[in-house]
mmCIF file with all atom_site columns, C-alpha atoms in Angstrom:
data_model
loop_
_atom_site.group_PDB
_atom_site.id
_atom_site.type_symbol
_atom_site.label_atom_id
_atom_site.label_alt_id
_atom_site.label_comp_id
_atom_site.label_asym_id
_atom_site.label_entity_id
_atom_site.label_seq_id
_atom_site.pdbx_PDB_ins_code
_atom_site.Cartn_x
_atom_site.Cartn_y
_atom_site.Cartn_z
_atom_site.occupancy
_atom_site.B_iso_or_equiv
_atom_site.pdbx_formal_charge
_atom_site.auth_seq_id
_atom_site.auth_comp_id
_atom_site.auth_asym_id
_atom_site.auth_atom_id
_atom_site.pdbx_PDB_model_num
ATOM 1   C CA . UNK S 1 1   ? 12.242  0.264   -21.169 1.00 48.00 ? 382 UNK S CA 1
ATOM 2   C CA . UNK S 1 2   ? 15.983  0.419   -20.330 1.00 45.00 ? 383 UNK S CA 1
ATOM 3   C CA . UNK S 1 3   ? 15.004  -1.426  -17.194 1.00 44.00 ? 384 UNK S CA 1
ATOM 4   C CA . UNK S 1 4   ? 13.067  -4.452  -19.154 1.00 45.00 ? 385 UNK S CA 1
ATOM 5   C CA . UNK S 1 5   ? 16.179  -4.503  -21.924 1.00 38.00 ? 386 UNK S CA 1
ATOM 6   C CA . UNK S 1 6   ? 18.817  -4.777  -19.075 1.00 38.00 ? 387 UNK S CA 1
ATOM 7   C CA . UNK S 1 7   ? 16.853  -7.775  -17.170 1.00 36.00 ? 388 UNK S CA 1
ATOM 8   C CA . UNK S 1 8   ? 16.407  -9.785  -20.576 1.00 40.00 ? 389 UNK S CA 1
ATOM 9   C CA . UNK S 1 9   ? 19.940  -9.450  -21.192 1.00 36.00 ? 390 UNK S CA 1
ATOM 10  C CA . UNK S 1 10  ? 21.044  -10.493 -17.387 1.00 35.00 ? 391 UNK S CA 1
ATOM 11  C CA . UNK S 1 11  ? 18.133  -13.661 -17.977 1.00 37.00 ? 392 UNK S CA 1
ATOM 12  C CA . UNK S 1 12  ? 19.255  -15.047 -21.457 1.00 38.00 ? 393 UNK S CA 1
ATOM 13  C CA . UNK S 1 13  ? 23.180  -14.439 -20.119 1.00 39.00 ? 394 UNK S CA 1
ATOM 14  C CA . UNK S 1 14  ? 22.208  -16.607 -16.815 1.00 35.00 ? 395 UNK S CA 1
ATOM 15  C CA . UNK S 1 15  ? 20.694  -19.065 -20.012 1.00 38.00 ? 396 UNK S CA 1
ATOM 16  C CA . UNK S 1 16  ? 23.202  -19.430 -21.666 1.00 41.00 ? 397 UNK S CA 1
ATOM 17  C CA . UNK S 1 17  ? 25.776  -19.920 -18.907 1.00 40.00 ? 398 UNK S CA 1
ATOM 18  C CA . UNK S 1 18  ? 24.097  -23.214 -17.520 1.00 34.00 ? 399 UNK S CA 1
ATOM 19  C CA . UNK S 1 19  ? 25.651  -26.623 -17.401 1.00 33.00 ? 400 UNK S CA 1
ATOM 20  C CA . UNK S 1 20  ? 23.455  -29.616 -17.996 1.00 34.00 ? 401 UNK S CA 1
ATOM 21  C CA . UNK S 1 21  ? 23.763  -31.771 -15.348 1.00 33.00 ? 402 UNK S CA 1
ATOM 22  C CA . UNK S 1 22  ? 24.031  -35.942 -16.283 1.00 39.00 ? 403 UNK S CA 1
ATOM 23  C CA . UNK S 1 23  ? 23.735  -38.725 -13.803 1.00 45.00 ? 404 UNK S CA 1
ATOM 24  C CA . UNK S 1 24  ? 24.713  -42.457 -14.110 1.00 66.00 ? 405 UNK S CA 1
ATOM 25  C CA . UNK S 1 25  ? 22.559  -44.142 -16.886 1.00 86.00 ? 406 UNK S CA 1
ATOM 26  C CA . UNK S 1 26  ? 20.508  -47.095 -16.535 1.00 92.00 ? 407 UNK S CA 1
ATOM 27  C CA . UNK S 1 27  ? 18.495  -49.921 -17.719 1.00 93.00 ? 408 UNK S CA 1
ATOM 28  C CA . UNK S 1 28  ? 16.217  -52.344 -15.926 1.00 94.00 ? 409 UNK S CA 1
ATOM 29  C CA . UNK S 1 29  ? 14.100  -55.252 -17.038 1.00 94.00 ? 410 UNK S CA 1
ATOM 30  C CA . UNK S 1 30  ? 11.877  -56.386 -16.191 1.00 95.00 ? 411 UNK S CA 1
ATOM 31  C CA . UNK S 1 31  ? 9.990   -53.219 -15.856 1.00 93.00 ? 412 UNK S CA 1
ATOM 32  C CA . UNK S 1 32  ? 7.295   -54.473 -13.540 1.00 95.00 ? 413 UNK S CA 1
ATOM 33  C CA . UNK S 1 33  ? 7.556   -57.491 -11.221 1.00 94.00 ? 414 UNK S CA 1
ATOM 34  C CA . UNK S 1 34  ? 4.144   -59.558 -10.382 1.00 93.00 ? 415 UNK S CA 1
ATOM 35  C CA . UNK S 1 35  ? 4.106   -62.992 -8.361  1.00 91.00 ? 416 UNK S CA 1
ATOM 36  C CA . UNK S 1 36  ? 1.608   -65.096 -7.021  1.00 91.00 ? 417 UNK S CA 1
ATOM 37  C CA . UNK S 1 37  ? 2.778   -67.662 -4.445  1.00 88.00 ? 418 UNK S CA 1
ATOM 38  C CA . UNK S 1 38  ? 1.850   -69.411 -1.496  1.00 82.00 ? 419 UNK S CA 1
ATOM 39  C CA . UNK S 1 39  ? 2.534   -68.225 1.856   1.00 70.00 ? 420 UNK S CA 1
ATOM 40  C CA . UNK S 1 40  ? 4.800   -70.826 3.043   1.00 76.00 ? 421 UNK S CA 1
ATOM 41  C CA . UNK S 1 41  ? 6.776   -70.813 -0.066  1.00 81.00 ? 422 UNK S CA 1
ATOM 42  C CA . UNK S 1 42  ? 10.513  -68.791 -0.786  1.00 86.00 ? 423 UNK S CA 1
ATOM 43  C CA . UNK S 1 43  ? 10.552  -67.689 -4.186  1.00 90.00 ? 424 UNK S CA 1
ATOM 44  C CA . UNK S 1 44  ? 13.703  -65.868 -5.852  1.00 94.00 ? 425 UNK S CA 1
ATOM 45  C CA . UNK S 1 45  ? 12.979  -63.265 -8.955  1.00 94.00 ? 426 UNK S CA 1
ATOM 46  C CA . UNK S 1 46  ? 15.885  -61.968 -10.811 1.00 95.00 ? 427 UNK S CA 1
ATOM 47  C CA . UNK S 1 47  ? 16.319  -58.002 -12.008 1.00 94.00 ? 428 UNK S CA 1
ATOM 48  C CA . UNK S 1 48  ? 19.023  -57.220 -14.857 1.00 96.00 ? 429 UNK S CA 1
ATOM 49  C CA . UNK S 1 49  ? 20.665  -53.764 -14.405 1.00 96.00 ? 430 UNK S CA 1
ATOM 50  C CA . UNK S 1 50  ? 22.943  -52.334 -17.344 1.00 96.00 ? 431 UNK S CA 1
ATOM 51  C CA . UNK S 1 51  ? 24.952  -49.091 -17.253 1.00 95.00 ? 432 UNK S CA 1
ATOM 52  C CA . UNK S 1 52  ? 23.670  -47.340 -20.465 1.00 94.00 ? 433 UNK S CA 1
ATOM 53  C CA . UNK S 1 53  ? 26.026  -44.341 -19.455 1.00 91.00 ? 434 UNK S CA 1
ATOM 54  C CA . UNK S 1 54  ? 29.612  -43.562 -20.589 1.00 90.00 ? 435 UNK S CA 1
ATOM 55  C CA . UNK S 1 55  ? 30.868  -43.881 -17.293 1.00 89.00 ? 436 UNK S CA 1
ATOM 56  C CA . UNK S 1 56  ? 31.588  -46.225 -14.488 1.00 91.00 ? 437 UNK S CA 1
ATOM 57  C CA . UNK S 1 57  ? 28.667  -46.368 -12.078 1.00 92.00 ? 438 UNK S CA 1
ATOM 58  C CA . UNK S 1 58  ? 27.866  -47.191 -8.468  1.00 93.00 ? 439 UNK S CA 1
ATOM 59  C CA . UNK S 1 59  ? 24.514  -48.683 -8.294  1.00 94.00 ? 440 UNK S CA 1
ATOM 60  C CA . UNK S 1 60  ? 22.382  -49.587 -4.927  1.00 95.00 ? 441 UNK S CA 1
ATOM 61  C CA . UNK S 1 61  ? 19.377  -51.829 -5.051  1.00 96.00 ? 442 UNK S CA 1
ATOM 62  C CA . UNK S 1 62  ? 16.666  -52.213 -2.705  1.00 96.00 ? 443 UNK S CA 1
ATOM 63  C CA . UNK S 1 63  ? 13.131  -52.731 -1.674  1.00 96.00 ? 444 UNK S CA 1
ATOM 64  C CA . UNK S 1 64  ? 11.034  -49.337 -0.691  1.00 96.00 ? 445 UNK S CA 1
ATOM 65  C CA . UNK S 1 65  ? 9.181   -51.434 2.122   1.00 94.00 ? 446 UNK S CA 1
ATOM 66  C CA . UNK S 1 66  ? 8.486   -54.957 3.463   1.00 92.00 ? 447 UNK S CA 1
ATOM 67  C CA . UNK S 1 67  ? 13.011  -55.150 3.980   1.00 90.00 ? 448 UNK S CA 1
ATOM 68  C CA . UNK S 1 68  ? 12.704  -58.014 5.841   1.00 89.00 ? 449 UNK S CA 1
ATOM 69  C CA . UNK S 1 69  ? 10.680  -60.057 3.887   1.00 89.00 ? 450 UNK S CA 1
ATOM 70  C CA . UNK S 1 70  ? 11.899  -58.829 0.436   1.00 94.00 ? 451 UNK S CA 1
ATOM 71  C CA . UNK S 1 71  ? 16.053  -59.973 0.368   1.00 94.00 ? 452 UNK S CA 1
ATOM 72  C CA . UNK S 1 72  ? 18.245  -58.402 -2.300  1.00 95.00 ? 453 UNK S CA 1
ATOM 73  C CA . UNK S 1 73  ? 21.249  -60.316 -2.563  1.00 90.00 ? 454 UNK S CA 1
ATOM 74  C CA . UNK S 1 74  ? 24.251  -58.307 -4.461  1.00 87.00 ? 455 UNK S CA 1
ATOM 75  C CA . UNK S 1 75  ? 22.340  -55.102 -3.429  1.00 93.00 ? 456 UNK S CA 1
ATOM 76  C CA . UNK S 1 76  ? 25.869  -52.901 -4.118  1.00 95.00 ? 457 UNK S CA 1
ATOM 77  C CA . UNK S 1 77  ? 27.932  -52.913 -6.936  1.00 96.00 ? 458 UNK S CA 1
ATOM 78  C CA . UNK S 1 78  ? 29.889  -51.186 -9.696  1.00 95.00 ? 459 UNK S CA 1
ATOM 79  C CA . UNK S 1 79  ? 29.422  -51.482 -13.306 1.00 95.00 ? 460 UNK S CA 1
ATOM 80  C CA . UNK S 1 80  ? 31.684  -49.952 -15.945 1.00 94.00 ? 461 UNK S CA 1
ATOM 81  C CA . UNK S 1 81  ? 29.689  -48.453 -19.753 1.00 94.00 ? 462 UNK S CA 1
ATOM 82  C CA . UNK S 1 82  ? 27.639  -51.330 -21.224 1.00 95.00 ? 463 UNK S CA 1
ATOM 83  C CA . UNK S 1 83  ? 28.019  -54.047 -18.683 1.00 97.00 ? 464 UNK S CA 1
ATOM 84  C CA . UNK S 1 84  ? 25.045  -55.650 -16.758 1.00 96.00 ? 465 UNK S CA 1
ATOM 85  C CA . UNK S 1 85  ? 24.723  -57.959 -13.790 1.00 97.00 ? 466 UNK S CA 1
ATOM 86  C CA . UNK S 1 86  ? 21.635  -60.233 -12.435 1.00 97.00 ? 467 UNK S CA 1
ATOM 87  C CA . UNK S 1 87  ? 20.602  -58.878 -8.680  1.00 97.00 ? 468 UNK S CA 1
ATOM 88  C CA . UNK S 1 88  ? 18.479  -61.807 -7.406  1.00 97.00 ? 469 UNK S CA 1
ATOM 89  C CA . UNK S 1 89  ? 15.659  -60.959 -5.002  1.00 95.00 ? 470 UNK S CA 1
ATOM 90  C CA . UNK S 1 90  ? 14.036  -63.382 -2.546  1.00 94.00 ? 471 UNK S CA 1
ATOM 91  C CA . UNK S 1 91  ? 10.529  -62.992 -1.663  1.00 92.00 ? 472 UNK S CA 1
ATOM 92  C CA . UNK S 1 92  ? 10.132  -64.686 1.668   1.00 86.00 ? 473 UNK S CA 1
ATOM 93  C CA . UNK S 1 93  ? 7.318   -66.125 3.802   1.00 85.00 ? 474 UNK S CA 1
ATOM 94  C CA . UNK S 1 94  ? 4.445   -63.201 3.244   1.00 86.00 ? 475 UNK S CA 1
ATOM 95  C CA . UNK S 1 95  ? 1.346   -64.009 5.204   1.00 88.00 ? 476 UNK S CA 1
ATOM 96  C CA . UNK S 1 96  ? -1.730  -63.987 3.156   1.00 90.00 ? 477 UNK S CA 1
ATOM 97  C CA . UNK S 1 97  ? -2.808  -61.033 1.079   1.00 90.00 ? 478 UNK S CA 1
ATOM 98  C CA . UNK S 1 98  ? -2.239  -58.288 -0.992  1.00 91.00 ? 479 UNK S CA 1
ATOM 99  C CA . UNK S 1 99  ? 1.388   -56.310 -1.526  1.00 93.00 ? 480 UNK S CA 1
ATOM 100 C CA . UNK S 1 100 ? 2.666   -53.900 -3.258  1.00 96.00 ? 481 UNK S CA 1
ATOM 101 C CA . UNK S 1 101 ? 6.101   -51.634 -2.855  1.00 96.00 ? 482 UNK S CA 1
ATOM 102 C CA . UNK S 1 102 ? 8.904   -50.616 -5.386  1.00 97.00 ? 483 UNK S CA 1
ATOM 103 C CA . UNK S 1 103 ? 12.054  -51.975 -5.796  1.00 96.00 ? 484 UNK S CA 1
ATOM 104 C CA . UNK S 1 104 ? 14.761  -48.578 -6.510  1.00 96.00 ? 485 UNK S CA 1
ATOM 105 C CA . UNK S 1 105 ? 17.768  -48.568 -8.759  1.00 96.00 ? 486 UNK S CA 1
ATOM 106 C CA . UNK S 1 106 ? 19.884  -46.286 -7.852  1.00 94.00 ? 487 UNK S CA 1
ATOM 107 C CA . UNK S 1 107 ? 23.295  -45.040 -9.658  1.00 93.00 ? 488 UNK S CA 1
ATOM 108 C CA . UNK S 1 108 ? 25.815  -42.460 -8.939  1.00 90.00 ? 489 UNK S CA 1
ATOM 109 C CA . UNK S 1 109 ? 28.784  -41.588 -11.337 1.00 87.00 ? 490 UNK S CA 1
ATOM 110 C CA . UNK S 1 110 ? 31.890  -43.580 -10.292 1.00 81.00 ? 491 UNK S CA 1
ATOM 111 C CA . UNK S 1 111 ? 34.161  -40.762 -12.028 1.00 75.00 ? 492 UNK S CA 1
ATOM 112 C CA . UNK S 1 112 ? 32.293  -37.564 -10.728 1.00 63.00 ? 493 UNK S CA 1
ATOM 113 C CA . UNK S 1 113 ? 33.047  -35.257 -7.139  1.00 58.00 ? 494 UNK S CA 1
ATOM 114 C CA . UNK S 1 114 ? 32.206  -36.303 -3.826  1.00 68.00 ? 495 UNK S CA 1
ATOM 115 C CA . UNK S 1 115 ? 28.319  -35.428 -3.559  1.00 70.00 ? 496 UNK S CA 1
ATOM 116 C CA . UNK S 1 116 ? 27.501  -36.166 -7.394  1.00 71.00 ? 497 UNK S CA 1
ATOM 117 C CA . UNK S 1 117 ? 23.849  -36.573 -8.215  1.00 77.00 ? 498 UNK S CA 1
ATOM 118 C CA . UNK S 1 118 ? 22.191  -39.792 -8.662  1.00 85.00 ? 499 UNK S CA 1
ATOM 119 C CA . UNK S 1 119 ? 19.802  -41.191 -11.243 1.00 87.00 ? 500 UNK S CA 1
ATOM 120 C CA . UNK S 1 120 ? 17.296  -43.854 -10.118 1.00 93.00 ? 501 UNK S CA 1
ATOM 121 C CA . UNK S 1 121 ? 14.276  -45.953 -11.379 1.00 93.00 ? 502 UNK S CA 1
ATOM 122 C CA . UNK S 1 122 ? 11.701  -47.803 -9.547  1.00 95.00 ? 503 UNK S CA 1
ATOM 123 C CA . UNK S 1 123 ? 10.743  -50.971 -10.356 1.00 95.00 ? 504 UNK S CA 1
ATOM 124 C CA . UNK S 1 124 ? 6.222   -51.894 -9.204  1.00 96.00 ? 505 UNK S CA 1
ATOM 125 C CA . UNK S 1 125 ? 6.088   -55.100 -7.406  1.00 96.00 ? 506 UNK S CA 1
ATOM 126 C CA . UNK S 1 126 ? 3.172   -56.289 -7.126  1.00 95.00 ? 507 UNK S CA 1
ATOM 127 C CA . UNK S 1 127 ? 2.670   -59.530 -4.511  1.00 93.00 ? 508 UNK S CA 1
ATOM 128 C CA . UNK S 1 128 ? -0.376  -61.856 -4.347  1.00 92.00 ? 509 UNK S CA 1
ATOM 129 C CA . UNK S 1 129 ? -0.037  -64.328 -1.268  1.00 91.00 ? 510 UNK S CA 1
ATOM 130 C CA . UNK S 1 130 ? -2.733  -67.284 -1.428  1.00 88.00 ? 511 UNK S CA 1
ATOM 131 C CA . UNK S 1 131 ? -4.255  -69.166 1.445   1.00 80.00 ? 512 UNK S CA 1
ATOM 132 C CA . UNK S 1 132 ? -6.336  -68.293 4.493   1.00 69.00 ? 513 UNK S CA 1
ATOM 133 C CA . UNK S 1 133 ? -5.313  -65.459 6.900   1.00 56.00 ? 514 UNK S CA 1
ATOM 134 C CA . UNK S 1 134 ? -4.418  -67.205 10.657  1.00 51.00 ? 515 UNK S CA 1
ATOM 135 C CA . UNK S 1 135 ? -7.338  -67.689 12.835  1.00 50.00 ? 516 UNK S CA 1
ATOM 136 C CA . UNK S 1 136 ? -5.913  -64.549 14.977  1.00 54.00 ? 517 UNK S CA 1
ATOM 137 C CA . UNK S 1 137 ? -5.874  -62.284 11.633  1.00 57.00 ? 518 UNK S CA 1
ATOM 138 C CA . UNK S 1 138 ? -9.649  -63.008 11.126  1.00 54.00 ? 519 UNK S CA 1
ATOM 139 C CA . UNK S 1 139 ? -10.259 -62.310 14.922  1.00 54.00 ? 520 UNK S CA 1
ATOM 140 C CA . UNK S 1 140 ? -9.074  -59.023 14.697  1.00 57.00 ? 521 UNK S CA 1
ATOM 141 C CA . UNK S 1 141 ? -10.319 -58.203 11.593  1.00 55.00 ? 522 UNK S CA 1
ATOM 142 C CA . UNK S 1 142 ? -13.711 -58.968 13.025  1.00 56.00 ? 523 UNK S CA 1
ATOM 143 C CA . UNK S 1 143 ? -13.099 -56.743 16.616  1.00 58.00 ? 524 UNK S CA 1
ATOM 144 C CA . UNK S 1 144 ? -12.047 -53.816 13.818  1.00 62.00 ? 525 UNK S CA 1
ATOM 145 C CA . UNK S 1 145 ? -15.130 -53.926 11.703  1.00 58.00 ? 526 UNK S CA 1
ATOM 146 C CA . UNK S 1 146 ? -17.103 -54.468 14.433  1.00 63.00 ? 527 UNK S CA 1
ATOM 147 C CA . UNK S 1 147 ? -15.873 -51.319 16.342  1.00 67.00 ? 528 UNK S CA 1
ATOM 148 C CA . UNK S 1 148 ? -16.125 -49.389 13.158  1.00 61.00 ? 529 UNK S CA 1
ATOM 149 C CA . UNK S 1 149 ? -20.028 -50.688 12.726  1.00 58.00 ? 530 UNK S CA 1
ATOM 150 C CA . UNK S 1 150 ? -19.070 -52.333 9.345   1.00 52.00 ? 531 UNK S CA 1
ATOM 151 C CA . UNK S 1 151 ? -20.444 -56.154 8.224   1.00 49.00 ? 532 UNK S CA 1
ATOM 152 C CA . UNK S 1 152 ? -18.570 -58.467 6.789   1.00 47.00 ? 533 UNK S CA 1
ATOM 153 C CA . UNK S 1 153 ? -21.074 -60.665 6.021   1.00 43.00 ? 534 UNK S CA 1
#
């Protein structure tokens, strides 16, 4: 019993004795990007980040996968309590298809040590390319299904 009493006292001591840990705050819109395009065309989307913290923030911006195709222009920066800036993004010449990645938000504490934690959000984005896949596409697309016994007719 003295055993059990001792432990709950070390365990709601160690409780007690715990600092919350806070990163850089932020804000996004919109939430959720979705585009349609053709695949020829260069389209350029526009993300709003705000620092809903209380302190000055470092924030990184960037696209989870398809880097060269997806440019984010401004894609480092510093924002001080309350302000916001416009990152634009570029979606660039996609063949045809279906896409989808995340574009990350990330924010460290200006005012914090060396090694801080950081806070981030990601941001769907979802891509919808129109027009016909290149004659090479389809070729290989019909060696693959044929290897793997499927039809595509």
């Amino acid at each position: 019993m003295k055993k059990i009493l001792a432990l709950s006292f070390i365990i709601f001591g160690f409780l007690l004795n715990t600092s919350v840990v806070q990163g850089a705050g932020i804000g996004i819109a919109p939430q959720e990007l979705r585009v349609t395009k053709s695949g020829a065309e260069t389209i350029e989307l526009f993300l709003s980040v705000h620092n809903t913290g209380d302190n000055t923030a470092f924030y990184s911006v960037y696209a989870d996968t398809y880097e060269e195709l997806i440019e984010i222009k401004s894609n480092t920066f510093q924002l001080t309590p309350g302000e916001s800036t416009v990152v634009p993004v570029s979606v660039k010449n996609f063949p045809p298809g279906s896409y989808q990645t995340e574009i990350s938000v990330v924010a460290q504490d200006a005012e914090g040590v060396e090694g801080a934690p950081k806070t981030g959000l990601k941001v769907p984005f979802t891509l919808e390319v129109e027009g016909e896949a290149s004659s090479s596409t389809a070729i290989l697309n019909k060696l693959i299904a044929t290897i793997l016994g499927l039809s595509l007719f």
